[in-house]
Amino acid sequence: MKKDDTNSRVLLAVVISFIFIIVYSYFVQDPSKKEQHKATQSTAQNASTDSSQTTQEQDSPNFTHNQAAQASPFQQAPVRPIISRVVSNSVEVEIDDLGRIAQVYLKDKKFTAPRQEGFFSHLGWLFGISGTESKPLEKLPLLAPQAIFPLEIRFQDQALNSLATSTAYKASSTQIDLSQDGTPKTLTLTQAMPNMVVTKTLQFFYDEDGLKYTLDIAMSNPTPYALSSGMRPIADDDGYAFHGVVLKSGGLDGTIEKIEDKDAKPEGESFTQVPFISASDRYFTTLLFTRDVRGLHTQVVGDSKKHPIPYIMLDSNIELEGYVGPKNYQLLKSIYEPLTDVVEYGLITFFAKPVFVLLEWLYMLMGNWGWAIIGLTIIVRLILFPLSYKGIMSMQRLKDLTPKMKEIQEQYKGDPQKMQMHMMQLYKKHGANPLGGCLPLLLQIPVFFAIYRVLYNAVELKSSEWILWIHDLSVMDPYFILPILMGASMYIQQALTPNTLDPMQAKIFKLLPIIFTLFLITFPAGLVLYWTINNIFAIGMQLVINKIIDKQRALEIAKHKKPHKDHAKADTKE
């Protein structure tokens, strides 16, 4: 078989592999994601109908105090009647007759705006796929119709627990309007059982984005019980984002603990000195917290599908605070600064947070998230310029030495030790470092990854317009203009950058712009904008460095020619 044929087959295999990964990722979804997406759509479609038309799953933990709550298999139970509603211009809340927050709706247009559905929906004529344009929602439901809701109470005493789940609460008011004057409003929920009266006093605060409230639980005969902050929202089912429970264990200076969907242990995990416990999807959260420095004793239990259910373990009356809504950094900070830890970016959170703070400052300065992303990209490139410059110059030296390196490889191909020794001597003589081009690039990877995590998880980018065709930086470019520009800029950057690749590697390298274009084509426009501007800036930097290199070469040539001219003049005189 000819070498060219082998190379062609390898290249074809690479292209087919990447196309398969992309198509599989977007067409063959995880079954749990499909179920979750259907649940979200069903809830959205029924947002304006009576809640008694849906069903709800319950699980009944059989736990002892200070031990893990044991989650039994899910059992179908009828949806409880809604006994009170809390409404404002931006939020609507339903309270059911078990004293739980059964649903929270967001009404702001940035959460209810239509989104384009379907992979390559704008190119349906080419692939035979018909894209469907979502209709604007009247309001966006955050909570799953079959879940453990916020403020749900479970008692250790099974007889009492059974009685509590069948005894309805009574509300002090059937509706509270927060938008009238913006002042906090109080709702009292009372559950009267033969040997126990449970009173939940809720105070709601007006807010433009989410639901803020305080909670006071009083029991006439305190006994061990568990209080849930609720299972995670389902408003954004993106498969690349974290879904699960986030909490801080060991006090305000403790460690962040994360229990992701499908990873929760059925026997439960216990945590102490917890200032907050939160269940989150990509953009939204439901949480409870305390300002008491002693914190809370919490447990996270896996349901029948290993989805985490958060509980706070209690045995007396308690005062807490809660929030349900978007993970808006500044809003969470204004409520209670430690809550900003709910906005987490994985292992690189410690670095990503300052990056977001800088991005937000640029937004306040420029008034647009698109221009803020461009500003952030330029600042990062300027900071990393010394590293990039050293890397490119090192690659250029290696490229200039390529002919001599090949001579040494040919001369000592039978003696690897001598070949390595002469290579090192060559590098030392010309001040070249074979790792010089790689090391600066490796050091930049954490920076790029942090920016990727920030832009991908920032709810602030939802429904944020940039220019003309970009109406939402948190979703894909509907016309694929940015991905195509990104691919083109990447190709130009490659053409300008010196390299020492062999022909086979060079062919694969040339495929990278196509591969990255296909891979990023459905990524949020904000991310692709960052990558495109980063490439454009790199092109400009490479052109400047190429001019510097050309000047250096011209000086070296002139330096070598000068002695010859002087020698020629001396011969003429003689």
Coordinates of C-alpha atoms in Angstrom, one line a residue:
M1 CA 0.0 0.0 0.0
K2 CA 1.4 3.4 -0.9
K3 CA 2.2 5.9 1.8
D4 CA -0.1 8.5 0.3
D5 CA -3.0 6.0 0.5
T6 CA -2.3 5.3 4.1
N7 CA -2.2 9.0 5.0
S8 CA -5.5 9.6 3.1
R9 CA -7.1 6.8 5.1
V10 CA -5.9 8.2 8.4
L11 CA -7.1 11.7 7.6
L12 CA -10.5 10.3 6.5
A13 CA -10.8 8.3 9.7
V14 CA -10.1 11.4 11.8
V15 CA -12.8 13.4 9.9
I16 CA -15.3 10.6 10.2
S17 CA -14.6 10.2 13.9
F18 CA -15.2 13.8 14.7
I19 CA -18.4 14.0 12.7
F20 CA -19.6 10.9 14.4
I21 CA -18.9 12.3 17.9
I22 CA -20.8 15.6 17.0
V23 CA -23.8 13.9 15.4
Y24 CA -24.0 11.4 18.3
S25 CA -23.8 14.1 20.9
Y26 CA -26.7 16.1 19.5
F27 CA -28.9 13.4 18.0
V28 CA -28.5 10.4 20.3
Q29 CA -29.4 12.0 23.7
D30 CA -29.1 10.3 27.1
P31 CA -32.5 8.8 27.8
S32 CA -32.7 10.6 31.2
K33 CA -32.1 13.9 29.4
K34 CA -35.0 13.1 27.0
E35 CA -37.3 12.4 29.9
Q36 CA -36.2 15.6 31.7
H37 CA -36.7 17.7 28.5
K38 CA -40.2 16.2 28.0
A39 CA -41.0 17.0 31.7
T40 CA -39.8 20.6 31.2
Q41 CA -41.9 21.0 28.0
S42 CA -44.9 19.5 29.6
T43 CA -44.7 21.8 32.6
A44 CA -44.2 24.8 30.4
Q45 CA -47.2 23.9 28.2
N46 CA -49.4 23.5 31.3
A47 CA -48.0 26.6 33.1
S48 CA -51.4 28.4 32.9
T49 CA -53.6 25.3 33.6
D50 CA -54.7 23.9 36.9
S51 CA -51.9 22.0 38.7
S52 CA -54.2 19.1 39.6
Q53 CA -53.8 17.9 36.0
T54 CA -50.3 16.7 36.7
T55 CA -48.8 14.0 38.8
Q56 CA -46.0 14.1 41.3
E57 CA -43.5 11.5 42.6
Q58 CA -42.7 11.2 46.3
D59 CA -40.1 9.3 48.1
S60 CA -40.4 8.5 51.8
P61 CA -37.1 8.4 53.7
N62 CA -37.1 6.1 56.7
F63 CA -34.3 7.7 58.8
T64 CA -33.2 8.1 62.3
H65 CA -31.9 11.4 63.6
N66 CA -28.3 12.2 62.7
Q67 CA -28.2 9.2 60.4
A68 CA -28.6 9.1 56.6
A69 CA -32.1 9.4 55.2
Q70 CA -33.0 6.2 53.4
A71 CA -34.9 6.9 50.1
S72 CA -37.4 4.3 49.2
P73 CA -38.4 3.8 45.5
F74 CA -40.5 6.5 44.0
Q75 CA -44.2 6.2 44.5
Q76 CA -46.9 8.0 42.4
A77 CA -49.0 10.4 44.4
P78 CA -51.7 12.8 43.4
V79 CA -50.7 16.4 43.1
R80 CA -51.7 18.4 46.1
P81 CA -54.1 21.4 45.8
I82 CA -52.6 24.9 45.6
I83 CA -53.6 26.9 48.7
S84 CA -51.7 30.1 48.1
R85 CA -50.0 32.1 45.3
V86 CA -47.3 34.8 45.6
V87 CA -47.1 37.0 42.5
S88 CA -45.0 39.9 41.3
N89 CA -44.1 41.5 38.0
S90 CA -41.4 38.9 37.4
V91 CA -42.1 35.9 39.6
E92 CA -45.1 33.7 40.4
V93 CA -45.0 31.1 43.2
E94 CA -47.4 28.3 44.0
I95 CA -47.7 26.9 47.6
D96 CA -49.5 23.5 47.9
D97 CA -51.5 22.1 50.9
L98 CA -48.4 20.3 52.3
G99 CA -46.8 23.7 52.9
R100 CA -44.3 23.3 50.0
I101 CA -43.2 25.6 47.2
A102 CA -44.7 23.5 44.5
Q103 CA -43.7 25.7 41.6
V104 CA -41.8 28.9 40.8
Y105 CA -42.4 30.7 37.5
L106 CA -40.1 33.4 36.0
K107 CA -41.9 35.9 33.8
D108 CA -39.0 38.1 32.6
K109 CA -38.7 38.1 28.8
K110 CA -35.0 37.1 29.0
F111 CA -36.2 33.7 30.5
T112 CA -39.3 33.3 28.4
A113 CA -37.9 34.3 24.9
P114 CA -38.2 31.6 22.2
R115 CA -35.2 29.4 21.4
Q116 CA -34.4 27.7 18.2
E117 CA -34.6 23.9 18.5
G118 CA -33.0 21.2 16.4
F119 CA -29.4 20.7 15.2
F120 CA -28.7 22.6 12.0
S121 CA -32.3 23.7 12.0
H122 CA -31.4 26.7 9.8
L123 CA -29.9 24.3 7.3
G124 CA -32.8 21.9 7.3
W125 CA -33.1 22.2 3.5
L126 CA -29.6 20.7 3.2
F127 CA -29.9 17.9 5.8
G128 CA -33.6 17.1 5.4
I129 CA -34.2 18.2 9.0
S130 CA -37.0 20.7 9.8
G131 CA -36.1 23.2 12.5
T132 CA -38.9 24.2 14.8
E133 CA -39.1 27.6 16.3
S134 CA -40.2 27.6 20.0
K135 CA -43.1 29.8 20.9
P136 CA -42.6 32.4 23.6
L137 CA -43.5 31.1 27.0
E138 CA -45.9 33.0 29.2
K139 CA -43.8 32.1 32.1
L140 CA -40.9 29.7 32.7
P141 CA -41.4 26.9 35.3
L142 CA -38.3 26.0 37.3
L143 CA -39.3 22.9 39.3
A144 CA -40.0 19.4 38.0
P145 CA -43.6 18.3 38.3
Q146 CA -42.4 15.0 39.9
A147 CA -39.8 15.9 42.5
I148 CA -39.1 16.7 46.2
F149 CA -40.2 20.3 46.6
P150 CA -38.6 23.1 48.7
L151 CA -39.8 23.2 52.4
E152 CA -41.0 19.6 52.4
I153 CA -40.8 18.1 55.9
R154 CA -40.2 14.4 56.8
F155 CA -40.5 13.2 60.4
Q156 CA -38.4 10.4 62.0
D157 CA -41.6 9.0 63.6
Q158 CA -43.2 7.0 60.7
A159 CA -46.7 7.3 62.2
L160 CA -46.3 11.0 62.5
N161 CA -44.8 11.2 59.0
S162 CA -47.7 9.3 57.5
L163 CA -50.2 11.7 59.3
A164 CA -48.2 14.8 58.2
T165 CA -48.3 13.7 54.5
S166 CA -52.1 13.4 54.7
T167 CA -53.0 16.5 56.7
A168 CA -53.4 19.7 54.8
Y169 CA -51.9 23.0 55.8
K170 CA -54.1 26.2 55.9
A171 CA -52.8 29.5 54.6
S172 CA -53.3 32.9 56.1
S173 CA -53.9 34.3 52.6
T174 CA -54.7 32.7 49.2
Q175 CA -52.7 35.3 47.3
I176 CA -50.0 37.8 48.0
D177 CA -49.0 40.5 45.6
L178 CA -45.4 41.7 46.0
S179 CA -45.6 44.2 43.1
Q180 CA -48.0 46.5 44.8
D181 CA -45.5 48.5 46.9
G182 CA -42.4 46.3 46.9
T183 CA -42.5 45.7 50.7
P184 CA -42.0 42.2 52.2
K185 CA -45.2 40.2 52.7
T186 CA -45.8 37.5 55.2
L187 CA -47.6 34.2 54.7
T188 CA -48.4 31.8 57.5
L189 CA -49.0 28.1 56.9
T190 CA -50.4 26.0 59.7
Q191 CA -50.8 22.2 59.9
A192 CA -52.9 21.0 62.8
M193 CA -52.4 17.4 63.7
P194 CA -53.8 15.7 66.9
N195 CA -50.5 15.8 68.8
M196 CA -48.6 18.3 66.8
V197 CA -49.1 21.8 65.2
V198 CA -46.6 22.8 62.6
T199 CA -46.4 26.5 61.7
K200 CA -44.3 27.8 58.8
T201 CA -44.0 31.6 58.7
L202 CA -42.7 32.8 55.3
Q203 CA -41.7 36.3 54.5
F204 CA -41.3 37.0 50.8
F205 CA -39.3 39.9 49.3
Y206 CA -39.8 41.5 45.9
D207 CA -37.1 40.9 43.4
E208 CA -36.8 41.2 39.6
D209 CA -35.1 37.9 39.0
G210 CA -36.0 35.2 41.6
L211 CA -37.8 34.4 44.9
K212 CA -36.2 35.5 48.1
Y213 CA -37.8 34.5 51.4
T214 CA -37.2 33.9 55.1
L215 CA -38.6 30.8 56.8
D216 CA -39.5 30.3 60.5
I217 CA -40.6 26.7 61.4
A218 CA -42.3 26.3 64.8
M219 CA -43.6 23.0 66.3
S220 CA -45.8 22.6 69.3
N221 CA -44.0 19.4 70.2
P222 CA -40.5 19.4 68.6
T223 CA -39.3 16.0 67.3
P224 CA -36.6 14.9 64.9
Y225 CA -37.4 15.8 61.3
A226 CA -35.8 16.6 58.0
L227 CA -36.4 19.7 55.8
S228 CA -35.6 19.6 52.1
S229 CA -34.4 22.6 50.1
G230 CA -35.9 20.9 47.1
M231 CA -34.5 18.9 44.1
R232 CA -32.7 20.9 41.4
P233 CA -34.6 23.0 38.8
I234 CA -35.1 21.6 35.3
A235 CA -35.4 24.8 33.3
D236 CA -32.1 24.2 31.5
D237 CA -31.3 20.6 30.6
D238 CA -27.9 21.2 28.9
G239 CA -25.9 18.1 29.0
Y240 CA -22.5 19.8 29.4
A241 CA -23.3 21.6 32.6
F242 CA -23.3 20.5 36.2
H243 CA -26.6 19.2 37.5
G244 CA -27.0 18.3 41.2
V245 CA -26.4 19.5 44.8
V246 CA -23.7 22.0 45.8
L247 CA -23.0 22.8 49.5
K248 CA -20.1 24.0 51.6
S249 CA -19.1 21.7 54.5
G250 CA -17.0 22.8 57.5
G251 CA -18.1 26.4 57.9
L252 CA -17.6 29.5 55.8
D253 CA -14.0 28.6 55.2
G254 CA -14.8 25.0 54.5
T255 CA -14.8 23.0 51.3
I256 CA -17.3 22.9 48.4
E257 CA -19.0 19.6 48.0
K258 CA -20.7 18.6 44.8
I259 CA -23.0 15.6 44.3
E260 CA -24.0 15.2 40.6
D261 CA -27.0 13.6 39.1
K262 CA -26.6 9.8 39.0
D263 CA -23.8 9.9 41.5
A264 CA -25.8 10.3 44.8
K265 CA -25.6 7.4 47.2
P266 CA -28.8 5.7 48.2
E267 CA -27.6 5.4 51.8
G268 CA -26.9 9.1 51.9
E269 CA -23.9 11.3 52.7
S270 CA -23.8 13.5 55.9
F271 CA -22.2 17.0 56.1
T272 CA -21.8 19.3 59.1
Q273 CA -21.3 23.0 59.7
V274 CA -23.0 23.7 56.4
P275 CA -23.9 27.4 55.8
F276 CA -25.9 26.7 52.6
I277 CA -27.3 23.8 50.6
S278 CA -28.2 24.3 47.0
A279 CA -29.6 22.1 44.2
S280 CA -28.7 23.6 40.7
D281 CA -28.9 23.1 37.0
R282 CA -26.8 25.2 34.6
Y283 CA -28.5 28.5 35.2
F284 CA -30.9 28.1 38.2
T285 CA -30.9 27.1 41.8
T286 CA -33.1 26.4 44.8
L287 CA -31.4 26.8 48.2
L288 CA -31.7 27.2 51.9
F289 CA -29.1 28.9 54.1
T290 CA -28.3 30.2 57.6
R291 CA -26.2 33.1 58.9
D292 CA -25.5 31.2 62.1
V293 CA -21.8 30.4 62.3
R294 CA -22.5 26.9 63.6
G295 CA -24.1 26.0 60.3
L296 CA -26.5 23.2 59.6
H297 CA -26.3 19.4 59.6
T298 CA -27.3 18.2 56.2
Q299 CA -27.7 14.9 54.3
V300 CA -27.8 14.3 50.6
V301 CA -29.7 11.1 49.6
G302 CA -29.9 9.4 46.3
D303 CA -33.3 8.5 45.0
S304 CA -34.1 5.4 42.9
K305 CA -32.3 7.0 39.9
K306 CA -29.4 8.2 42.1
H307 CA -30.4 11.8 41.8
P308 CA -29.4 13.8 44.9
I309 CA -32.1 15.0 47.3
P310 CA -30.9 17.5 49.9
Y311 CA -32.1 17.5 53.5
I312 CA -31.4 19.6 56.6
M313 CA -31.5 17.4 59.7
L314 CA -33.3 19.1 62.6
D315 CA -35.0 18.4 66.0
S316 CA -36.2 21.9 67.0
N317 CA -37.6 25.1 65.8
I318 CA -35.5 26.8 63.2
E319 CA -35.1 30.1 61.3
L320 CA -33.6 30.0 57.8
E321 CA -33.5 31.9 54.6
G322 CA -34.1 30.7 51.1
Y323 CA -33.9 31.5 47.4
V324 CA -35.2 30.0 44.2
G325 CA -34.2 31.6 40.8
P326 CA -31.3 32.3 38.5
K327 CA -27.7 32.0 39.7
N328 CA -27.0 35.7 39.2
Y329 CA -23.7 36.4 40.8
Q330 CA -24.4 39.9 42.0
L331 CA -27.9 39.0 43.2
L332 CA -26.6 36.1 45.3
K333 CA -23.8 38.3 46.7
S334 CA -26.4 40.9 47.7
I335 CA -28.5 38.3 49.6
Y336 CA -25.5 36.7 51.4
E337 CA -22.0 36.8 50.0
P338 CA -21.1 33.1 50.7
L339 CA -23.9 32.2 48.3
T340 CA -21.7 33.2 45.4
D341 CA -20.1 29.7 45.9
V342 CA -23.3 28.3 44.3
V343 CA -22.0 29.7 41.0
E344 CA -19.2 27.2 40.6
Y345 CA -17.0 26.4 37.6
G346 CA -15.5 23.0 38.5
L347 CA -11.9 22.5 39.6
I348 CA -10.9 25.8 38.2
T349 CA -13.4 27.9 40.2
F350 CA -10.7 29.6 42.2
F351 CA -9.4 31.2 39.0
A352 CA -12.7 31.5 37.0
K353 CA -14.4 33.7 39.6
P354 CA -12.0 36.6 39.2
V355 CA -12.3 36.2 35.5
F356 CA -16.1 36.6 35.8
V357 CA -15.7 39.7 38.1
L358 CA -13.5 41.3 35.4
L359 CA -16.0 40.4 32.7
E360 CA -18.9 41.9 34.7
W361 CA -16.9 45.1 35.3
L362 CA -16.3 45.4 31.6
Y363 CA -20.1 44.9 31.1
M364 CA -20.9 47.7 33.5
L365 CA -18.3 49.9 31.6
M366 CA -19.5 49.0 28.1
G367 CA -23.2 48.2 28.7
N368 CA -23.2 45.1 26.4
W369 CA -22.0 41.6 27.2
G370 CA -20.8 41.0 23.6
W371 CA -18.4 44.0 23.8
A372 CA -17.4 43.0 27.3
I373 CA -16.4 39.5 26.0
I374 CA -14.3 41.2 23.3
G375 CA -12.7 43.5 25.9
L376 CA -12.0 40.5 28.2
T377 CA -10.3 38.6 25.3
I378 CA -8.1 41.6 24.4
I379 CA -7.0 42.0 28.1
V380 CA -6.2 38.3 28.4
R381 CA -4.2 38.3 25.2
L382 CA -2.2 41.4 26.3
I383 CA -1.5 39.8 29.7
L384 CA -0.3 36.6 28.0
F385 CA 1.6 38.4 25.3
P386 CA 5.1 37.8 26.8
L387 CA 4.4 34.1 27.0
S388 CA 3.0 34.0 23.5
Y389 CA 5.9 36.0 22.1
K390 CA 8.5 33.7 23.6
G391 CA 6.6 30.6 22.3
I392 CA 6.4 31.9 18.8
M393 CA 10.1 33.0 18.7
S394 CA 11.1 29.6 20.0
M395 CA 9.1 27.9 17.3
Q396 CA 10.7 30.2 14.7
R397 CA 14.2 29.3 15.9
L398 CA 13.3 25.6 15.6
K399 CA 11.9 26.1 12.1
D400 CA 15.2 27.9 11.0
L401 CA 17.2 24.9 12.5
T402 CA 15.1 22.3 10.7
P403 CA 17.6 21.7 7.8
K404 CA 20.5 21.2 10.3
M405 CA 18.3 19.0 12.5
K406 CA 17.5 16.8 9.5
E407 CA 21.2 16.5 8.7
I408 CA 22.0 15.3 12.2
Q409 CA 19.1 12.8 12.1
E410 CA 20.3 11.4 8.8
Q411 CA 24.0 11.3 9.9
Y412 CA 23.4 9.6 13.3
K413 CA 20.2 7.6 12.5
G414 CA 21.9 4.5 13.7
D415 CA 23.2 6.0 16.9
P416 CA 20.3 7.6 19.0
Q417 CA 22.6 8.7 21.8
K418 CA 25.0 10.6 19.5
M419 CA 22.0 12.1 17.6
Q420 CA 20.5 13.3 20.9
M421 CA 23.9 14.8 22.0
H422 CA 24.4 16.7 18.7
M423 CA 20.8 17.9 18.8
M424 CA 21.3 19.3 22.3
Q425 CA 24.5 21.0 21.2
L426 CA 22.7 22.5 18.2
Y427 CA 19.9 23.8 20.5
K428 CA 22.4 25.3 23.0
K429 CA 24.5 27.0 20.2
H430 CA 21.5 28.7 18.7
G431 CA 19.5 29.4 21.9
A432 CA 16.6 27.1 20.9
N433 CA 14.4 25.2 23.2
P434 CA 12.3 22.3 21.8
L435 CA 9.8 22.8 24.7
G436 CA 9.9 26.6 24.3
G437 CA 6.9 26.6 22.0
C438 CA 4.8 24.2 24.0
L439 CA 5.3 25.4 27.5
P440 CA 3.7 28.9 27.0
L441 CA 0.8 27.2 25.3
L442 CA 0.3 24.8 28.1
L443 CA 0.4 27.6 30.6
Q444 CA -2.4 29.4 28.7
I445 CA -4.7 26.3 28.8
P446 CA -6.0 27.0 32.4
V447 CA -6.8 30.6 31.4
F448 CA -8.7 29.6 28.3
F449 CA -10.6 26.8 30.2
A450 CA -11.6 29.3 32.9
I451 CA -13.0 31.7 30.4
Y452 CA -14.8 28.8 28.7
R453 CA -16.4 27.8 32.0
V454 CA -17.4 31.4 32.8
L455 CA -19.0 32.1 29.5
Y456 CA -20.8 28.8 29.4
N457 CA -22.3 29.0 32.9
A458 CA -23.1 32.8 33.2
V459 CA -26.9 33.2 33.4
E460 CA -26.3 36.9 32.9
L461 CA -25.7 36.2 29.2
K462 CA -29.2 34.8 28.6
S463 CA -31.1 36.8 26.0
S464 CA -28.2 39.3 25.8
E465 CA -28.0 40.8 22.3
W466 CA -24.8 41.8 20.6
I467 CA -25.1 42.9 17.0
L468 CA -27.7 42.5 14.2
W469 CA -28.2 38.7 14.1
I470 CA -27.0 37.7 17.6
H471 CA -30.0 38.1 19.9
D472 CA -28.9 35.7 22.6
L473 CA -25.2 35.1 23.5
S474 CA -26.1 32.1 25.6
V475 CA -27.3 30.0 22.6
M476 CA -25.8 29.1 19.2
D477 CA -25.4 31.6 16.4
P478 CA -28.6 30.9 14.3
Y479 CA -26.8 31.6 11.0
F480 CA -23.4 30.0 11.9
I481 CA -21.6 33.3 10.9
L482 CA -19.4 33.3 14.0
P483 CA -18.4 29.7 13.8
I484 CA -17.4 30.2 10.1
L485 CA -15.4 33.3 11.0
M486 CA -13.8 31.4 13.8
G487 CA -12.7 28.6 11.5
A488 CA -11.4 31.0 8.9
S489 CA -9.4 33.0 11.4
M490 CA -8.0 29.8 12.8
Y491 CA -6.9 28.7 9.3
I492 CA -5.2 32.1 8.7
Q493 CA -3.5 31.9 12.1
Q494 CA -2.1 28.5 11.3
A495 CA -0.8 29.7 7.9
L496 CA 1.1 32.5 9.6
T497 CA 2.5 30.5 12.5
P498 CA 5.9 28.8 12.1
N499 CA 5.9 25.0 12.6
T500 CA 8.2 22.1 12.3
L501 CA 5.6 19.5 11.5
D502 CA 6.2 16.6 9.1
P503 CA 3.9 16.4 6.0
M504 CA 1.5 14.0 7.6
Q505 CA 1.1 16.1 10.8
A506 CA 0.8 19.2 8.7
K507 CA -2.2 17.7 6.8
I508 CA -4.0 16.8 10.1
F509 CA -3.1 20.2 11.5
K510 CA -4.8 21.8 8.5
L511 CA -8.0 19.9 9.3
L512 CA -8.3 21.4 12.8
P513 CA -10.1 24.6 11.6
I514 CA -12.8 22.4 10.0
I515 CA -13.0 20.1 13.0
F516 CA -13.3 23.0 15.5
T517 CA -15.9 24.8 13.4
L518 CA -18.0 21.7 13.4
F519 CA -17.5 21.1 17.1
L520 CA -18.3 24.7 18.1
I521 CA -21.1 25.3 15.7
T522 CA -23.8 24.6 18.3
F523 CA -21.9 26.2 21.2
P524 CA -23.2 29.4 22.8
A525 CA -22.5 32.4 20.6
G526 CA -20.6 34.1 23.5
L527 CA -18.1 31.3 23.6
V528 CA -17.5 31.3 19.8
L529 CA -17.2 35.1 19.9
Y530 CA -14.4 34.8 22.4
W531 CA -12.6 32.2 20.4
T532 CA -13.0 34.2 17.2
I533 CA -11.6 37.4 18.7
N534 CA -8.8 35.5 20.3
N535 CA -7.8 34.1 16.9
I536 CA -8.0 37.6 15.2
F537 CA -5.8 39.1 18.0
A538 CA -3.4 36.2 17.5
I539 CA -3.2 36.9 13.8
G540 CA -2.4 40.5 14.4
M541 CA 0.2 39.6 17.0
Q542 CA 1.8 37.0 14.6
L543 CA 2.0 39.7 11.8
V544 CA 3.8 42.0 14.2
I545 CA 6.2 39.3 15.3
N546 CA 6.8 38.3 11.6
K547 CA 7.9 41.8 10.9
I548 CA 10.2 41.8 13.9
I549 CA 11.7 38.5 12.6
D550 CA 12.2 39.9 9.1
K551 CA 14.0 43.0 10.5
Q552 CA 16.3 40.7 12.6
R553 CA 17.1 38.6 9.5
A554 CA 17.8 41.7 7.4
L555 CA 20.2 43.0 10.1
E556 CA 22.0 39.6 10.3
I557 CA 22.3 39.5 6.5
A558 CA 23.7 43.0 6.4
K559 CA 26.1 42.1 9.2
H560 CA 27.5 39.1 7.3
K561 CA 27.8 41.1 4.0
K562 CA 29.7 44.0 5.6
P563 CA 33.0 42.2 6.3
H564 CA 33.1 40.9 2.7
K565 CA 32.7 44.5 1.3
D566 CA 35.4 45.8 3.6
H567 CA 37.7 42.9 2.5
A568 CA 37.0 43.7 -1.2
K569 CA 37.9 47.3 -0.7
A570 CA 41.2 46.3 0.9
D571 CA 42.1 44.1 -2.0
T572 CA 41.4 47.0 -4.4
K573 CA 43.7 49.3 -2.6
E574 CA 46.5 46.8 -2.7

